[in-house]
């Protein structure tokens, strides 16, 4: 059976900030296009707060929302009351669809719990430092090596330049 990798997908400022007041603290059109392309068809796991900030399921992929509320029902999404249960749903979906990655798409609480389980990180480093209330956990260089890197100047629909890096777990 083919291995299915757990992949954290995030956009992170230089000071680790990923969110402010329940939303993203930037608009990055180019990164959103990349996000759609790299996650298409793959199961997505997100925390209930991140789902609420997006407001609707992302089309073309199975959306799994994690909440401790067992009564939570969201049209167009699967729900799970633990990260482990969400991963089990995502694995089943990945096998059925024949894809080799499960995407963990935040937010801070979910990234913190999922980092130890991750095989790969797809990080857009946003080249700015700004205030926020939600951060990405530290990426330990002893555990992760950069396999791919692409720097993008800020385009018309981007607030900041970015550097996209794919980190592979080396230990
Ligand atoms: N820059 C980026 O790439 C990026 C990506 C995603 C999100 N964000 C930002 O991150 C912020 C949201 O992050 P956040 O840390 O506040 O919240 P979050 O991680 O999106 O969601 C937290 C919620 O998930 C549920 N949860 C967490 N761990 C669980 C577990 N082990 N079992 C069951 N349920 C669990 C709980 O829901 P209940 O309270 O319902 O029990 C918890 O309140 C927003 O500002 C958003 O815009 C940024």
GROMACS .gro file of C-alpha atoms and ligand atoms in nm:
model
  219
    1UNK     CA    1   0.000   0.000   0.000
    2UNK     CA    2   0.131   0.343  -0.091
    3UNK     CA    3   0.233   0.567   0.200
    4UNK     CA    4   0.006   0.864   0.265
    5UNK     CA    5   0.197   1.163   0.397
    6UNK     CA    6   0.070   1.412   0.654
    7UNK     CA    7   0.148   1.762   0.528
    8UNK     CA    8   0.109   2.092   0.713
    9UNK     CA    9   0.022   2.378   0.476
   10UNK     CA   10   0.061   2.730   0.618
   11UNK     CA   11   0.156   3.089   0.546
   12UNK     CA   12   0.382   3.220   0.823
   13UNK     CA   13   0.527   3.567   0.893
   14UNK     CA   14   0.892   3.613   0.992
   15UNK     CA   15   0.788   3.632   1.360
   16UNK     CA   16   0.574   3.317   1.333
   17UNK     CA   17   0.237   3.496   1.311
   18UNK     CA   18  -0.034   3.318   1.108
   19UNK     CA   19  -0.354   3.485   1.229
   20UNK     CA   20  -0.512   3.787   1.393
   21UNK     CA   21  -0.863   3.820   1.540
   22UNK     CA   22  -0.983   3.501   1.372
   23UNK     CA   23  -0.856   3.588   1.027
   24UNK     CA   24  -0.540   3.600   0.817
   25UNK     CA   25  -0.347   3.926   0.864
   26UNK     CA   26  -0.274   3.965   0.487
   27UNK     CA   27  -0.405   3.916   0.140
   28UNK     CA   28  -0.184   3.702  -0.081
   29UNK     CA   29  -0.355   3.623  -0.411
   30UNK     CA   30  -0.057   3.432  -0.556
   31UNK     CA   31  -0.028   3.216  -0.248
   32UNK     CA   32  -0.399   3.137  -0.252
   33UNK     CA   33  -0.362   3.016  -0.613
   34UNK     CA   34  -0.070   2.794  -0.509
   35UNK     CA   35  -0.266   2.669  -0.206
   36UNK     CA   36  -0.556   2.565  -0.429
   37UNK     CA   37  -0.322   2.383  -0.668
   38UNK     CA   38  -0.119   2.192  -0.408
   39UNK     CA   39  -0.421   2.085  -0.201
   40UNK     CA   40  -0.665   2.002  -0.484
   41UNK     CA   41  -0.825   1.660  -0.451
   42UNK     CA   42  -0.655   1.592  -0.117
   43UNK     CA   43  -0.838   1.562   0.216
   44UNK     CA   44  -0.812   1.878   0.430
   45UNK     CA   45  -0.815   1.885   0.808
   46UNK     CA   46  -0.882   2.212   0.991
   47UNK     CA   47  -0.981   2.335   1.335
   48UNK     CA   48  -1.334   2.462   1.392
   49UNK     CA   49  -1.210   2.822   1.423
   50UNK     CA   50  -1.027   2.808   1.090
   51UNK     CA   51  -1.338   2.665   0.925
   52UNK     CA   52  -1.543   2.952   1.068
   53UNK     CA   53  -1.296   3.206   0.932
   54UNK     CA   54  -1.324   3.053   0.582
   55UNK     CA   55  -1.701   3.012   0.619
   56UNK     CA   56  -1.757   2.739   0.360
   57UNK     CA   57  -1.602   2.410   0.248
   58UNK     CA   58  -1.323   2.438  -0.007
   59UNK     CA   59  -1.449   2.289  -0.332
   60UNK     CA   60  -1.294   1.984  -0.500
   61UNK     CA   61  -1.167   1.816  -0.182
   62UNK     CA   62  -1.297   1.650   0.133
   63UNK     CA   63  -1.309   1.900   0.422
   64UNK     CA   64  -1.276   1.759   0.774
   65UNK     CA   65  -1.344   1.996   1.066
   66UNK     CA   66  -1.212   1.910   1.413
   67UNK     CA   67  -1.417   2.018   1.716
   68UNK     CA   68  -1.467   1.886   2.067
   69UNK     CA   69  -1.842   1.936   2.014
   70UNK     CA   70  -1.982   1.593   1.918
   71UNK     CA   71  -2.305   1.757   1.800
   72UNK     CA   72  -2.139   1.979   1.539
   73UNK     CA   73  -2.286   1.932   1.191
   74UNK     CA   74  -2.154   2.136   0.896
   75UNK     CA   75  -2.308   2.100   0.553
   76UNK     CA   76  -2.053   1.978   0.299
   77UNK     CA   77  -1.793   1.879   0.563
   78UNK     CA   78  -1.706   1.575   0.769
   79UNK     CA   79  -1.652   1.641   1.140
   80UNK     CA   80  -1.431   1.466   1.398
   81UNK     CA   81  -1.396   1.509   1.775
   82UNK     CA   82  -1.020   1.438   1.780
   83UNK     CA   83  -0.724   1.485   1.550
   84UNK     CA   84  -0.674   1.105   1.544
   85UNK     CA   85  -1.033   1.052   1.422
   86UNK     CA   86  -0.987   1.326   1.163
   87UNK     CA   87  -0.670   1.157   1.036
   88UNK     CA   88  -0.850   0.822   1.011
   89UNK     CA   89  -1.127   0.984   0.799
   90UNK     CA   90  -0.863   1.159   0.588
   91UNK     CA   91  -0.666   0.836   0.527
   92UNK     CA   92  -0.980   0.657   0.410
   93UNK     CA   93  -1.059   0.946   0.175
   94UNK     CA   94  -0.702   0.959   0.040
   95UNK     CA   95  -0.708   0.584  -0.035
   96UNK     CA   96  -1.048   0.612  -0.210
   97UNK     CA   97  -0.929   0.910  -0.419
   98UNK     CA   98  -0.581   0.767  -0.486
   99UNK     CA   99  -0.395   1.072  -0.347
  100UNK     CA  100  -0.077   1.051  -0.141
  101UNK     CA  101  -0.110   1.352   0.094
  102UNK     CA  102  -0.338   1.457   0.378
  103UNK     CA  103  -0.330   1.836   0.418
  104UNK     CA  104  -0.349   1.993   0.762
  105UNK     CA  105  -0.453   2.351   0.705
  106UNK     CA  106  -0.456   2.502   1.051
  107UNK     CA  107  -0.500   2.692   1.259
  108UNK     CA  108  -0.249   2.738   1.537
  109UNK     CA  109  -0.400   2.485   1.777
  110UNK     CA  110  -0.417   2.213   1.511
  111UNK     CA  111  -0.066   2.284   1.371
  112UNK     CA  112   0.079   2.253   1.725
  113UNK     CA  113  -0.074   1.908   1.769
  114UNK     CA  114  -0.005   1.784   1.415
  115UNK     CA  115   0.359   1.895   1.377
  116UNK     CA  116   0.498   1.587   1.555
  117UNK     CA  117   0.298   1.362   1.318
  118UNK     CA  118   0.391   1.546   0.997
  119UNK     CA  119   0.607   1.407   0.715
  120UNK     CA  120   0.627   1.733   0.519
  121UNK     CA  121   0.566   2.108   0.568
  122UNK     CA  122   0.458   2.332   0.281
  123UNK     CA  123   0.528   2.676   0.420
  124UNK     CA  124   0.483   3.012   0.254
  125UNK     CA  125   0.718   3.242   0.445
  126UNK     CA  126   0.560   3.586   0.430
  127UNK     CA  127   0.839   3.842   0.424
  128UNK     CA  128   0.712   4.074   0.695
  129UNK     CA  129   0.681   4.094   1.073
  130UNK     CA  130   0.340   4.187   1.208
  131UNK     CA  131   0.120   4.171   1.515
  132UNK     CA  132  -0.112   3.875   1.562
  133UNK     CA  133  -0.259   3.636   1.817
  134UNK     CA  134  -0.193   3.299   1.650
  135UNK     CA  135   0.146   3.155   1.561
  136UNK     CA  136   0.296   2.854   1.381
  137UNK     CA  137   0.511   2.628   1.604
  138UNK     CA  138   0.889   2.649   1.567
  139UNK     CA  139   1.037   2.453   1.274
  140UNK     CA  140   1.339   2.279   1.428
  141UNK     CA  141   1.624   2.276   1.167
  142UNK     CA  142   1.756   1.955   1.326
  143UNK     CA  143   1.434   1.777   1.220
  144UNK     CA  144   1.349   1.940   0.888
  145UNK     CA  145   1.544   2.001   0.569
  146UNK     CA  146   1.440   2.225   0.281
  147UNK     CA  147   1.370   2.023  -0.036
  148UNK     CA  148   1.224   2.292  -0.262
  149UNK     CA  149   1.220   2.669  -0.251
  150UNK     CA  150   1.062   2.943  -0.464
  151UNK     CA  151   1.081   3.315  -0.395
  152UNK     CA  152   0.798   3.532  -0.529
  153UNK     CA  153   0.805   3.912  -0.540
  154UNK     CA  154   0.475   4.073  -0.434
  155UNK     CA  155   0.241   4.070  -0.734
  156UNK     CA  156  -0.054   4.302  -0.789
  157UNK     CA  157  -0.277   4.102  -0.552
  158UNK     CA  158  -0.016   4.034  -0.283
  159UNK     CA  159   0.047   4.243   0.028
  160UNK     CA  160   0.406   4.111   0.069
  161UNK     CA  161   0.674   3.912  -0.111
  162UNK     CA  162   0.692   3.545  -0.009
  163UNK     CA  163   0.926   3.250  -0.011
  164UNK     CA  164   0.761   2.908  -0.048
  165UNK     CA  165   0.958   2.620   0.105
  166UNK     CA  166   0.886   2.250   0.122
  167UNK     CA  167   1.044   2.093   0.432
  168UNK     CA  168   1.098   1.719   0.446
  169UNK     CA  169   1.133   1.544   0.781
  170UNK     CA  170   1.492   1.420   0.815
  171UNK     CA  171   1.455   1.267   1.164
  172LIG     N1  172  -0.169   3.166   0.792
  172LIG     C1  173  -0.222   3.047   0.774
  172LIG     O1  174  -0.174   2.966   0.692
  172LIG     C2  175  -0.343   3.007   0.851
  172LIG     C3  176  -0.406   2.885   0.825
  172LIG     C4  177  -0.517   2.849   0.900
  172LIG     C5  178  -0.567   2.935   0.996
  172LIG     N2  179  -0.504   3.053   1.018
  172LIG     C6  180  -0.551   3.145   1.124
  172LIG     O2  181  -0.542   3.077   1.250
  172LIG     C7  182  -0.644   3.130   1.337
  172LIG     C8  183  -0.724   3.013   1.390
  172LIG     O3  184  -0.639   2.927   1.465
  172LIG     P1  185  -0.673   2.885   1.617
  172LIG     O4  186  -0.551   2.823   1.676
  172LIG     O5  187  -0.736   2.999   1.686
  172LIG     O6  188  -0.790   2.777   1.598
  172LIG     P2  189  -0.800   2.641   1.511
  172LIG     O7  190  -0.677   2.558   1.533
  172LIG     O8  191  -0.842   2.672   1.372
  172LIG     O9  192  -0.927   2.574   1.580
  172LIG     C9  193  -0.926   2.548   1.717
  172LIG    C10  194  -1.047   2.462   1.747
  172LIG    O10  195  -1.029   2.330   1.693
  172LIG    C11  196  -1.087   2.234   1.779
  172LIG     N3  197  -0.981   2.146   1.828
  172LIG    C12  198  -0.848   2.173   1.844
  172LIG     N4  199  -0.781   2.064   1.887
  172LIG    C13  200  -0.875   1.966   1.899
  172LIG    C14  201  -0.869   1.829   1.939
  172LIG     N5  202  -0.752   1.770   1.973
  172LIG     N6  203  -0.982   1.757   1.939
  172LIG    C15  204  -1.100   1.813   1.904
  172LIG     N7  205  -1.113   1.943   1.863
  172LIG    C16  206  -1.002   2.017   1.862
  172LIG    C17  207  -1.156   2.312   1.892
  172LIG    O11  208  -1.285   2.340   1.844
  172LIG     P3  209  -1.412   2.358   1.944
  172LIG    O12  210  -1.386   2.487   2.018
  172LIG    O13  211  -1.530   2.364   1.852
  172LIG    O14  212  -1.413   2.238   2.036
  172LIG    C18  213  -1.071   2.438   1.897
  172LIG    O15  214  -1.137   2.548   1.958
  172LIG    C19  215  -0.725   3.227   1.253
  172LIG    O16  216  -0.677   3.359   1.275
  172LIG    C20  217  -0.697   3.183   1.110
  172LIG    O17  218  -0.714   3.288   1.015
  172LIG    C21  219  -0.395   3.091   0.949
   0.00000   0.00000   0.00000
